[in-house]
Amino acid sequence: MAKVNPKLIDELKELGAFDISACYSCGVCTATCPLAQEGHEFPRKIIRYAILGLEDKLISSTEPWLCYYCGECTQSCPRGADPAGFMMAVRRYLTTHYDFTGFSRRFYRSKVVELISTILLFTVTVLSIYLVHGPIILTRVDLDSFLPPHIVELGDIVILVVLSALLLTNVYRMYRLTVMARNIPFTAYIKEFVRTVVPHFLTQIRMLKCNRNTLNWIMHILIVYGYATIFIFVVVFLDLFQTNVLYPIYSPIRLGGYIASAALLIGAGYAIYGRLRKDTVMRQYSHSTDWFFLTLLYLVVITGVLIDAFKYMGLPMETYIAYTVHLGLVTPLLVLEVPFAKWSHLAYRPFAIYFTRLNDLSKARTVQVTA
Amino acid sequence: MEGGNKIRIGVYVCHCGGNISDVVNVKKVVEEVRKEKDVVVARDFMFMCSEAGQKLIEDDIRSGKVNAVVVASCSPRLHEATFRAAITRAGGNPYMYYHVDIREECSWVHEDNKEEATNKAVRQIKAAIAYLRHAEPLSKIRVNCERSVLVIGGGIAGLRAALDLAESGLTVYLVERAPFLGGNAARIGRVKVFPYEKTAIDIVRELIERLRKMGNVAIYTNAEVENVSGYVGNFDVTIRVNPRYFRGKPNEYEIEELKKICPRKTRDEFSYGVSERTAIMLPPFNGAYPEIPAIDMALCDKCGLCTKVCNKVDLSQESQIIHLKVGAIVVATGFKPYKPEKGEYGYGLPGVVTLQELVGIINRYGDVVINGKRPRSIAFIYCVGSRQRREEGRKANEYCSRYCCIAALDVAVTIKEFLKGVTIYHVVRDVRSYGVNELLFEEASRQGQIIIKYDIDEGEPQVTYINGKPIVKVKDVLTEHMELELPVDLVVLVTGMEPSDGTADIAEKLKISRGTDGFLQEVHPNLGP
């Protein structure tokens, strides 16, 4: 017996599902969706949960993450109810529910809170650099003296550990909320993990099943691999990446950094341009958290490029300032976005496919047993 | 048939697209009746009422083959006029015609015995042939017609009909059983009636006002039709006008006193029982007609207290008999809302009301207040008293009342305008907001009102009362047939229509037919609904 919460729909409307009340359950959205399949009849089923206020059902659904926002449903909807925008709003809603700290909910509810948090983290980072920095040498660019790599490395590791812990906790909560499977062998868990999470994390190939999503997928891959490259440079090869050595242009680290930066600028730039133009269904409505993520990402890349430029131009003070601002921006980008906001989808999307698969397997087994 | 003009009968048997021919062996019937004396032509056709079918008859008459016609098809109610017109067009006499009903009276009721059904159809047609052998061609005569009309029923339909007839210059007698005009529409009161920007009461008031200005209208309230005789164009009608027990209109002071004085109380039918009234029935709304109160003698015990505060009360008045001559009669006896039995969808529990009672509450309080509080959630349960299933020992209204969906949506949209933030569920079997009323569904939908659809085969919605709240349990077809539990502050039973109490009586007096549902029957289900 399912109980209803009439306030649920208002909460979703705040997160971007403005027109969904117009839905009259015809199911055209699901019929046109290239990704919906038997047993996972989204968006219609999810819309129905939301409209009726079936909170538990909604929170335990993985389907919102299986949607890649091609906008087909919104274009076909006879009621103008924007099911695609609704699914995005549900993803925001679910993000707030997977997070146990409650920060996520605050960020999604108030851009003021998100702005203040961003400024706070920026200030704390800049102040910390001010307190720990080494001698400022103005005769030449000497980043290693200004901020010794082992200190940055330490910061990297601390942030990496804390954020991974937070994100994985959220994923675990997502598992608890969504996975009903209790009757499948342990080996299946491992096998399915390898078959779902790994490839989807690396390729996001499901996006291509959507119609007209190819360009989006390419841009997305540029961002993912651009960022992953820099991420590896920063975490594993910081000694080589942050260095006083002036590399020739063809050195792997310098060239790799350029290519990665270019990829990020193109990918994120395309996303920002699209959201400003509002040229597709997917980009009609941008929640404040979308803008925070993209703006921070873009500023981080630009300041990163500036550090490099100033270094090679031999401008010491400018390099130090650019580096400080860069780190000041990196902190909120990582701390806010990865576990609590938009960037958390890097984990939720592949895991949703995994969890869905586990549930399907479990259901198939149950059917077998009863049959 | 007179003189040397020998009778030549044509028999035309209709298949009715299988309605008849699936049971009655039409070919065999034709063969049988062809053998009859005086029958010159016997034909069958898929749809005799179609243009091609009618043309068969017309051609036989025009060629002089036939001068009397038998059509064996559906009920004469449906197509007698059609075939008479066809005969007239072809230059024949439309009264040398007999319409045999082998559908309603034969094929539909004898599905179980095809052979006997065929024999019966043959006998029916033979009887018609025998009739025509003795028939004489008739011609139309002119008779004088009274240029006056009796309208029975002073509700919205009666008022509208009376006004239109009066405006076209006829003398109109409007007879209403209740002490005041307005009927059901007046009771809807201040609820806006979709899609007009007017309330129901405004519409009624305007009609009454315009009607009273007409010089050729006589209005009898508290009156009933006693007897009707005569024929089309010349009816003699007797009406009984029951006394109001008032000589003229009391002044404002007297009205205030009359409101307080009477000790006999009952539920007020004008507010659908939401409030009380006394035996002294005062005009129920501004602009009501007549403005004179009436005493409800069924309730009054003649204590005489009212005579002390108002000298216009006259308990000795007696009813009057009035004789009228009219040319036509309009029956607009209307409907009464279905009254659920106690326990039907939780009726009788606190917080469970009918749609009419909710309308009564809105009119009485200008707000929705249930148990002293404004509801934050409301569930409307549809099809209460409509589309009922036939069950042992229970009268079932199997029809769709065709207005309740629209009425419920109208009230829901109205409520949403003054109860901000209220959650409204419509627990429906189907929503039949046809035609322009689709806009009303659209509006309700835009307001975020929620439609839940149940399948009667999976059980009716259940209403229980737990912890001071009605709870509706329903399996929602639109959500994987999931069983939902809706705790709401108010359950509204969207009740259907039943024929008004006077309908059976009037139909009996006027010899007009009623359907199995008890409502007056239409001229033709398709051609004159």
mmCIF file with all atom_site columns, C-alpha atoms in Angstrom, chain B residues 108-273:
data_model
loop_
_atom_site.group_PDB
_atom_site.id
_atom_site.type_symbol
_atom_site.label_atom_id
_atom_site.label_alt_id
_atom_site.label_comp_id
_atom_site.label_asym_id
_atom_site.label_entity_id
_atom_site.label_seq_id
_atom_site.pdbx_PDB_ins_code
_atom_site.Cartn_x
_atom_site.Cartn_y
_atom_site.Cartn_z
_atom_site.occupancy
_atom_site.B_iso_or_equiv
_atom_site.pdbx_formal_charge
_atom_site.auth_seq_id
_atom_site.auth_comp_id
_atom_site.auth_asym_id
_atom_site.auth_atom_id
_atom_site.pdbx_PDB_model_num
ATOM 1   C CA . TRP B 1 108 ? -33.316 -8.707  -30.528 1.00 0.00 ? 108 TRP B CA 1
ATOM 2   C CA . VAL B 1 109 ? -35.525 -10.661 -28.167 1.00 0.00 ? 109 VAL B CA 1
ATOM 3   C CA . HIS B 1 110 ? -35.402 -14.065 -29.854 1.00 0.00 ? 110 HIS B CA 1
ATOM 4   C CA . GLU B 1 111 ? -31.702 -14.612 -30.381 1.00 0.00 ? 111 GLU B CA 1
ATOM 5   C CA . ASP B 1 112 ? -32.031 -18.041 -28.807 1.00 0.00 ? 112 ASP B CA 1
ATOM 6   C CA . ASN B 1 113 ? -34.511 -19.436 -31.339 1.00 0.00 ? 113 ASN B CA 1
ATOM 7   C CA . LYS B 1 114 ? -33.795 -18.393 -34.898 1.00 0.00 ? 114 LYS B CA 1
ATOM 8   C CA . GLU B 1 115 ? -36.352 -20.589 -36.539 1.00 0.00 ? 115 GLU B CA 1
ATOM 9   C CA . GLU B 1 116 ? -39.254 -19.371 -34.434 1.00 0.00 ? 116 GLU B CA 1
ATOM 10  C CA . ALA B 1 117 ? -38.029 -15.802 -34.810 1.00 0.00 ? 117 ALA B CA 1
ATOM 11  C CA . THR B 1 118 ? -38.247 -16.217 -38.575 1.00 0.00 ? 118 THR B CA 1
ATOM 12  C CA . ASN B 1 119 ? -41.770 -17.624 -38.286 1.00 0.00 ? 119 ASN B CA 1
ATOM 13  C CA . LYS B 1 120 ? -42.775 -14.766 -36.018 1.00 0.00 ? 120 LYS B CA 1
ATOM 14  C CA . ALA B 1 121 ? -41.466 -12.192 -38.463 1.00 0.00 ? 121 ALA B CA 1
ATOM 15  C CA . VAL B 1 122 ? -43.526 -13.841 -41.203 1.00 0.00 ? 122 VAL B CA 1
ATOM 16  C CA . ARG B 1 123 ? -46.642 -13.702 -39.046 1.00 0.00 ? 123 ARG B CA 1
ATOM 17  C CA . GLN B 1 124 ? -46.008 -10.067 -38.139 1.00 0.00 ? 124 GLN B CA 1
ATOM 18  C CA . ILE B 1 125 ? -45.728 -9.140  -41.786 1.00 0.00 ? 125 ILE B CA 1
ATOM 19  C CA . LYS B 1 126 ? -48.788 -11.161 -42.770 1.00 0.00 ? 126 LYS B CA 1
ATOM 20  C CA . ALA B 1 127 ? -50.778 -9.242  -40.168 1.00 0.00 ? 127 ALA B CA 1
ATOM 21  C CA . ALA B 1 128 ? -49.596 -5.993  -41.699 1.00 0.00 ? 128 ALA B CA 1
ATOM 22  C CA . ILE B 1 129 ? -50.604 -7.203  -45.163 1.00 0.00 ? 129 ILE B CA 1
ATOM 23  C CA . ALA B 1 130 ? -54.055 -8.046  -43.830 1.00 0.00 ? 130 ALA B CA 1
ATOM 24  C CA . TYR B 1 131 ? -54.284 -4.586  -42.306 1.00 0.00 ? 131 TYR B CA 1
ATOM 25  C CA . LEU B 1 132 ? -53.479 -2.927  -45.604 1.00 0.00 ? 132 LEU B CA 1
ATOM 26  C CA . ARG B 1 133 ? -56.135 -4.918  -47.448 1.00 0.00 ? 133 ARG B CA 1
ATOM 27  C CA . HIS B 1 134 ? -58.696 -3.137  -45.289 1.00 0.00 ? 134 HIS B CA 1
ATOM 28  C CA . ALA B 1 135 ? -56.929 0.209   -45.250 1.00 0.00 ? 135 ALA B CA 1
ATOM 29  C CA . GLU B 1 136 ? -58.222 3.296   -46.994 1.00 0.00 ? 136 GLU B CA 1
ATOM 30  C CA . PRO B 1 137 ? -56.075 6.085   -48.310 1.00 0.00 ? 137 PRO B CA 1
ATOM 31  C CA . LEU B 1 138 ? -56.340 8.999   -45.924 1.00 0.00 ? 138 LEU B CA 1
ATOM 32  C CA . SER B 1 139 ? -55.588 12.622  -46.519 1.00 0.00 ? 139 SER B CA 1
ATOM 33  C CA . LYS B 1 140 ? -54.355 15.237  -44.106 1.00 0.00 ? 140 LYS B CA 1
ATOM 34  C CA . ILE B 1 141 ? -56.934 17.462  -42.464 1.00 0.00 ? 141 ILE B CA 1
ATOM 35  C CA . ARG B 1 142 ? -56.469 20.879  -40.914 1.00 0.00 ? 142 ARG B CA 1
ATOM 36  C CA . VAL B 1 143 ? -57.647 21.498  -37.378 1.00 0.00 ? 143 VAL B CA 1
ATOM 37  C CA . ASN B 1 144 ? -57.484 24.624  -35.305 1.00 0.00 ? 144 ASN B CA 1
ATOM 38  C CA . CYS B 1 145 ? -54.558 24.821  -32.949 1.00 0.00 ? 145 CYS B CA 1
ATOM 39  C CA . GLU B 1 146 ? -54.398 26.663  -29.685 1.00 0.00 ? 146 GLU B CA 1
ATOM 40  C CA . ARG B 1 147 ? -51.657 29.262  -29.852 1.00 0.00 ? 147 ARG B CA 1
ATOM 41  C CA . SER B 1 148 ? -50.523 28.498  -26.335 1.00 0.00 ? 148 SER B CA 1
ATOM 42  C CA . VAL B 1 149 ? -48.056 26.154  -24.729 1.00 0.00 ? 149 VAL B CA 1
ATOM 43  C CA . LEU B 1 150 ? -47.867 24.447  -21.368 1.00 0.00 ? 150 LEU B CA 1
ATOM 44  C CA . VAL B 1 151 ? -44.334 24.139  -19.987 1.00 0.00 ? 151 VAL B CA 1
ATOM 45  C CA . ILE B 1 152 ? -44.041 21.610  -17.179 1.00 0.00 ? 152 ILE B CA 1
ATOM 46  C CA . GLY B 1 153 ? -41.076 22.298  -14.920 1.00 0.00 ? 153 GLY B CA 1
ATOM 47  C CA . GLY B 1 154 ? -39.607 25.622  -13.841 1.00 0.00 ? 154 GLY B CA 1
ATOM 48  C CA . GLY B 1 155 ? -35.936 24.660  -13.844 1.00 0.00 ? 155 GLY B CA 1
ATOM 49  C CA . ILE B 1 156 ? -33.338 25.994  -16.207 1.00 0.00 ? 156 ILE B CA 1
ATOM 50  C CA . ALA B 1 157 ? -34.743 24.056  -19.193 1.00 0.00 ? 157 ALA B CA 1
ATOM 51  C CA . GLY B 1 158 ? -38.345 25.018  -18.481 1.00 0.00 ? 158 GLY B CA 1
ATOM 52  C CA . LEU B 1 159 ? -37.441 28.669  -17.964 1.00 0.00 ? 159 LEU B CA 1
ATOM 53  C CA . ARG B 1 160 ? -35.459 28.790  -21.174 1.00 0.00 ? 160 ARG B CA 1
ATOM 54  C CA . ALA B 1 161 ? -38.210 27.039  -23.162 1.00 0.00 ? 161 ALA B CA 1
ATOM 55  C CA . ALA B 1 162 ? -40.908 29.284  -21.705 1.00 0.00 ? 162 ALA B CA 1
ATOM 56  C CA . LEU B 1 163 ? -38.926 32.415  -22.525 1.00 0.00 ? 163 LEU B CA 1
ATOM 57  C CA . ASP B 1 164 ? -38.201 31.373  -26.114 1.00 0.00 ? 164 ASP B CA 1
ATOM 58  C CA . LEU B 1 165 ? -41.841 30.409  -26.730 1.00 0.00 ? 165 LEU B CA 1
ATOM 59  C CA . ALA B 1 166 ? -43.127 33.613  -25.151 1.00 0.00 ? 166 ALA B CA 1
ATOM 60  C CA . GLU B 1 167 ? -40.721 35.706  -27.211 1.00 0.00 ? 167 GLU B CA 1
ATOM 61  C CA . SER B 1 168 ? -42.010 34.035  -30.360 1.00 0.00 ? 168 SER B CA 1
ATOM 62  C CA . GLY B 1 169 ? -45.486 35.312  -29.469 1.00 0.00 ? 169 GLY B CA 1
ATOM 63  C CA . LEU B 1 170 ? -47.188 32.276  -27.971 1.00 0.00 ? 170 LEU B CA 1
ATOM 64  C CA . THR B 1 171 ? -49.073 32.302  -24.688 1.00 0.00 ? 171 THR B CA 1
ATOM 65  C CA . VAL B 1 172 ? -47.089 30.300  -22.165 1.00 0.00 ? 172 VAL B CA 1
ATOM 66  C CA . TYR B 1 173 ? -48.258 28.602  -18.977 1.00 0.00 ? 173 TYR B CA 1
ATOM 67  C CA . LEU B 1 174 ? -45.318 27.602  -16.810 1.00 0.00 ? 174 LEU B CA 1
ATOM 68  C CA . VAL B 1 175 ? -46.081 25.064  -14.081 1.00 0.00 ? 175 VAL B CA 1
ATOM 69  C CA . GLU B 1 176 ? -43.612 24.302  -11.281 1.00 0.00 ? 176 GLU B CA 1
ATOM 70  C CA . ARG B 1 177 ? -44.169 21.786  -8.485  1.00 0.00 ? 177 ARG B CA 1
ATOM 71  C CA . ALA B 1 178 ? -41.869 23.494  -5.985  1.00 0.00 ? 178 ALA B CA 1
ATOM 72  C CA . PRO B 1 179 ? -42.878 26.762  -4.319  1.00 0.00 ? 179 PRO B CA 1
ATOM 73  C CA . PHE B 1 180 ? -40.170 28.674  -6.230  1.00 0.00 ? 180 PHE B CA 1
ATOM 74  C CA . LEU B 1 181 ? -38.755 28.692  -9.745  1.00 0.00 ? 181 LEU B CA 1
ATOM 75  C CA . GLY B 1 182 ? -35.153 27.760  -10.467 1.00 0.00 ? 182 GLY B CA 1
ATOM 76  C CA . GLY B 1 183 ? -34.888 24.014  -9.984  1.00 0.00 ? 183 GLY B CA 1
ATOM 77  C CA . ASN B 1 184 ? -31.468 22.416  -9.714  1.00 0.00 ? 184 ASN B CA 1
ATOM 78  C CA . ALA B 1 185 ? -29.659 25.258  -11.469 1.00 0.00 ? 185 ALA B CA 1
ATOM 79  C CA . ALA B 1 186 ? -30.651 27.737  -8.760  1.00 0.00 ? 186 ALA B CA 1
ATOM 80  C CA . ARG B 1 187 ? -29.184 25.462  -6.139  1.00 0.00 ? 187 ARG B CA 1
ATOM 81  C CA . ILE B 1 188 ? -25.790 25.471  -7.843  1.00 0.00 ? 188 ILE B CA 1
ATOM 82  C CA . GLY B 1 189 ? -25.874 29.078  -6.745  1.00 0.00 ? 189 GLY B CA 1
ATOM 83  C CA . ARG B 1 190 ? -22.682 31.018  -6.766  1.00 0.00 ? 190 ARG B CA 1
ATOM 84  C CA . VAL B 1 191 ? -20.585 28.356  -8.464  1.00 0.00 ? 191 VAL B CA 1
ATOM 85  C CA . LYS B 1 192 ? -19.540 29.615  -11.872 1.00 0.00 ? 192 LYS B CA 1
ATOM 86  C CA . VAL B 1 193 ? -20.897 27.556  -14.682 1.00 0.00 ? 193 VAL B CA 1
ATOM 87  C CA . PHE B 1 194 ? -18.341 26.656  -17.274 1.00 0.00 ? 194 PHE B CA 1
ATOM 88  C CA . PRO B 1 195 ? -17.463 28.132  -19.714 1.00 0.00 ? 195 PRO B CA 1
ATOM 89  C CA . TYR B 1 196 ? -19.494 31.285  -19.133 1.00 0.00 ? 196 TYR B CA 1
ATOM 90  C CA . GLU B 1 197 ? -18.301 33.964  -16.813 1.00 0.00 ? 197 GLU B CA 1
ATOM 91  C CA . LYS B 1 198 ? -21.587 33.739  -14.954 1.00 0.00 ? 198 LYS B CA 1
ATOM 92  C CA . THR B 1 199 ? -22.716 31.915  -11.870 1.00 0.00 ? 199 THR B CA 1
ATOM 93  C CA . ALA B 1 200 ? -25.643 29.510  -12.117 1.00 0.00 ? 200 ALA B CA 1
ATOM 94  C CA . ILE B 1 201 ? -27.785 31.773  -9.985  1.00 0.00 ? 201 ILE B CA 1
ATOM 95  C CA . ASP B 1 202 ? -27.088 34.741  -12.274 1.00 0.00 ? 202 ASP B CA 1
ATOM 96  C CA . ILE B 1 203 ? -28.332 32.773  -15.255 1.00 0.00 ? 203 ILE B CA 1
ATOM 97  C CA . VAL B 1 204 ? -31.496 31.659  -13.447 1.00 0.00 ? 204 VAL B CA 1
ATOM 98  C CA . ARG B 1 205 ? -32.156 35.155  -12.102 1.00 0.00 ? 205 ARG B CA 1
ATOM 99  C CA . GLU B 1 206 ? -31.792 36.687  -15.541 1.00 0.00 ? 206 GLU B CA 1
ATOM 100 C CA . LEU B 1 207 ? -34.206 34.169  -17.091 1.00 0.00 ? 207 LEU B CA 1
ATOM 101 C CA . ILE B 1 208 ? -36.789 34.782  -14.370 1.00 0.00 ? 208 ILE B CA 1
ATOM 102 C CA . GLU B 1 209 ? -36.449 38.535  -14.757 1.00 0.00 ? 209 GLU B CA 1
ATOM 103 C CA . ARG B 1 210 ? -36.931 38.416  -18.508 1.00 0.00 ? 210 ARG B CA 1
ATOM 104 C CA . LEU B 1 211 ? -39.817 35.987  -18.200 1.00 0.00 ? 211 LEU B CA 1
ATOM 105 C CA . ARG B 1 212 ? -41.636 38.216  -15.721 1.00 0.00 ? 212 ARG B CA 1
ATOM 106 C CA . LYS B 1 213 ? -41.413 41.132  -18.131 1.00 0.00 ? 213 LYS B CA 1
ATOM 107 C CA . MET B 1 214 ? -43.239 39.161  -20.815 1.00 0.00 ? 214 MET B CA 1
ATOM 108 C CA . GLY B 1 215 ? -46.957 39.940  -20.937 1.00 0.00 ? 215 GLY B CA 1
ATOM 109 C CA . ASN B 1 216 ? -47.939 36.542  -22.321 1.00 0.00 ? 216 ASN B CA 1
ATOM 110 C CA . VAL B 1 217 ? -46.631 34.256  -19.590 1.00 0.00 ? 217 VAL B CA 1
ATOM 111 C CA . ALA B 1 218 ? -48.554 32.853  -16.643 1.00 0.00 ? 218 ALA B CA 1
ATOM 112 C CA . ILE B 1 219 ? -46.447 31.225  -13.944 1.00 0.00 ? 219 ILE B CA 1
ATOM 113 C CA . TYR B 1 220 ? -47.943 28.724  -11.508 1.00 0.00 ? 220 TYR B CA 1
ATOM 114 C CA . THR B 1 221 ? -45.642 27.615  -8.698  1.00 0.00 ? 221 THR B CA 1
ATOM 115 C CA . ASN B 1 222 ? -46.569 25.106  -5.996  1.00 0.00 ? 222 ASN B CA 1
ATOM 116 C CA . ALA B 1 223 ? -48.673 23.631  -8.788  1.00 0.00 ? 223 ALA B CA 1
ATOM 117 C CA . GLU B 1 224 ? -49.091 20.252  -10.432 1.00 0.00 ? 224 GLU B CA 1
ATOM 118 C CA . VAL B 1 225 ? -50.640 18.959  -13.601 1.00 0.00 ? 225 VAL B CA 1
ATOM 119 C CA . GLU B 1 226 ? -53.752 17.035  -12.571 1.00 0.00 ? 226 GLU B CA 1
ATOM 120 C CA . ASN B 1 227 ? -55.121 15.821  -15.843 1.00 0.00 ? 227 ASN B CA 1
ATOM 121 C CA . VAL B 1 228 ? -54.477 16.080  -19.571 1.00 0.00 ? 228 VAL B CA 1
ATOM 122 C CA . SER B 1 229 ? -56.949 15.242  -22.332 1.00 0.00 ? 229 SER B CA 1
ATOM 123 C CA . GLY B 1 230 ? -57.493 16.244  -25.959 1.00 0.00 ? 230 GLY B CA 1
ATOM 124 C CA . TYR B 1 231 ? -55.116 15.861  -28.862 1.00 0.00 ? 231 TYR B CA 1
ATOM 125 C CA . VAL B 1 232 ? -52.230 17.568  -30.637 1.00 0.00 ? 232 VAL B CA 1
ATOM 126 C CA . GLY B 1 233 ? -53.005 21.236  -31.004 1.00 0.00 ? 233 GLY B CA 1
ATOM 127 C CA . ASN B 1 234 ? -55.947 21.073  -28.588 1.00 0.00 ? 234 ASN B CA 1
ATOM 128 C CA . PHE B 1 235 ? -55.114 19.821  -25.142 1.00 0.00 ? 235 PHE B CA 1
ATOM 129 C CA . ASP B 1 236 ? -57.319 20.364  -22.154 1.00 0.00 ? 236 ASP B CA 1
ATOM 130 C CA . VAL B 1 237 ? -55.170 20.621  -19.088 1.00 0.00 ? 237 VAL B CA 1
ATOM 131 C CA . THR B 1 238 ? -56.184 20.758  -15.458 1.00 0.00 ? 238 THR B CA 1
ATOM 132 C CA . ILE B 1 239 ? -53.701 22.115  -12.951 1.00 0.00 ? 239 ILE B CA 1
ATOM 133 C CA . ARG B 1 240 ? -53.934 22.122  -9.204  1.00 0.00 ? 240 ARG B CA 1
ATOM 134 C CA . VAL B 1 241 ? -52.329 25.149  -7.584  1.00 0.00 ? 241 VAL B CA 1
ATOM 135 C CA . ASN B 1 242 ? -51.594 24.400  -3.958  1.00 0.00 ? 242 ASN B CA 1
ATOM 136 C CA . PRO B 1 243 ? -52.011 27.249  -1.473  1.00 0.00 ? 243 PRO B CA 1
ATOM 137 C CA . ARG B 1 244 ? -49.015 29.197  -0.196  1.00 0.00 ? 244 ARG B CA 1
ATOM 138 C CA . TYR B 1 245 ? -50.976 30.155  2.938   1.00 0.00 ? 245 TYR B CA 1
ATOM 139 C CA . PHE B 1 246 ? -49.880 33.739  2.451   1.00 0.00 ? 246 PHE B CA 1
ATOM 140 C CA . ARG B 1 247 ? -51.883 36.711  1.292   1.00 0.00 ? 247 ARG B CA 1
ATOM 141 C CA . GLY B 1 248 ? -49.214 38.823  -0.395  1.00 0.00 ? 248 GLY B CA 1
ATOM 142 C CA . LYS B 1 249 ? -45.618 39.599  0.376   1.00 0.00 ? 249 LYS B CA 1
ATOM 143 C CA . PRO B 1 250 ? -44.595 40.200  4.020   1.00 0.00 ? 250 PRO B CA 1
ATOM 144 C CA . ASN B 1 251 ? -42.455 43.257  4.755   1.00 0.00 ? 251 ASN B CA 1
ATOM 145 C CA . GLU B 1 252 ? -38.821 43.004  5.817   1.00 0.00 ? 252 GLU B CA 1
ATOM 146 C CA . TYR B 1 253 ? -39.591 43.147  9.505   1.00 0.00 ? 253 TYR B CA 1
ATOM 147 C CA . GLU B 1 254 ? -42.149 40.383  9.198   1.00 0.00 ? 254 GLU B CA 1
ATOM 148 C CA . ILE B 1 255 ? -39.683 38.256  7.219   1.00 0.00 ? 255 ILE B CA 1
ATOM 149 C CA . GLU B 1 256 ? -37.117 38.560  10.035  1.00 0.00 ? 256 GLU B CA 1
ATOM 150 C CA . GLU B 1 257 ? -39.760 37.496  12.542  1.00 0.00 ? 257 GLU B CA 1
ATOM 151 C CA . LEU B 1 258 ? -40.972 34.636  10.346  1.00 0.00 ? 258 LEU B CA 1
ATOM 152 C CA . LYS B 1 259 ? -37.413 33.315  10.143  1.00 0.00 ? 259 LYS B CA 1
ATOM 153 C CA . LYS B 1 260 ? -37.323 32.925  13.915  1.00 0.00 ? 260 LYS B CA 1
ATOM 154 C CA . ILE B 1 261 ? -40.846 31.987  14.834  1.00 0.00 ? 261 ILE B CA 1
ATOM 155 C CA . CYS B 1 262 ? -41.548 28.570  13.340  1.00 0.00 ? 262 CYS B CA 1
ATOM 156 C CA . PRO B 1 263 ? -40.656 25.641  15.631  1.00 0.00 ? 263 PRO B CA 1
ATOM 157 C CA . ARG B 1 264 ? -40.913 22.947  12.934  1.00 0.00 ? 264 ARG B CA 1
ATOM 158 C CA . LYS B 1 265 ? -37.546 22.252  11.364  1.00 0.00 ? 265 LYS B CA 1
ATOM 159 C CA . THR B 1 266 ? -36.185 20.038  8.615   1.00 0.00 ? 266 THR B CA 1
ATOM 160 C CA . ARG B 1 267 ? -33.141 19.824  6.306   1.00 0.00 ? 267 ARG B CA 1
ATOM 161 C CA . ASP B 1 268 ? -33.340 22.478  3.637   1.00 0.00 ? 268 ASP B CA 1
ATOM 162 C CA . GLU B 1 269 ? -33.565 20.864  0.216   1.00 0.00 ? 269 GLU B CA 1
ATOM 163 C CA . PHE B 1 270 ? -32.420 24.085  -1.415  1.00 0.00 ? 270 PHE B CA 1
ATOM 164 C CA . SER B 1 271 ? -28.959 23.697  0.159   1.00 0.00 ? 271 SER B CA 1
ATOM 165 C CA . TYR B 1 272 ? -29.039 19.940  -0.433  1.00 0.00 ? 272 TYR B CA 1
ATOM 166 C CA . GLY B 1 273 ? -29.578 19.408  3.268   1.00 0.00 ? 273 GLY B CA 1
#
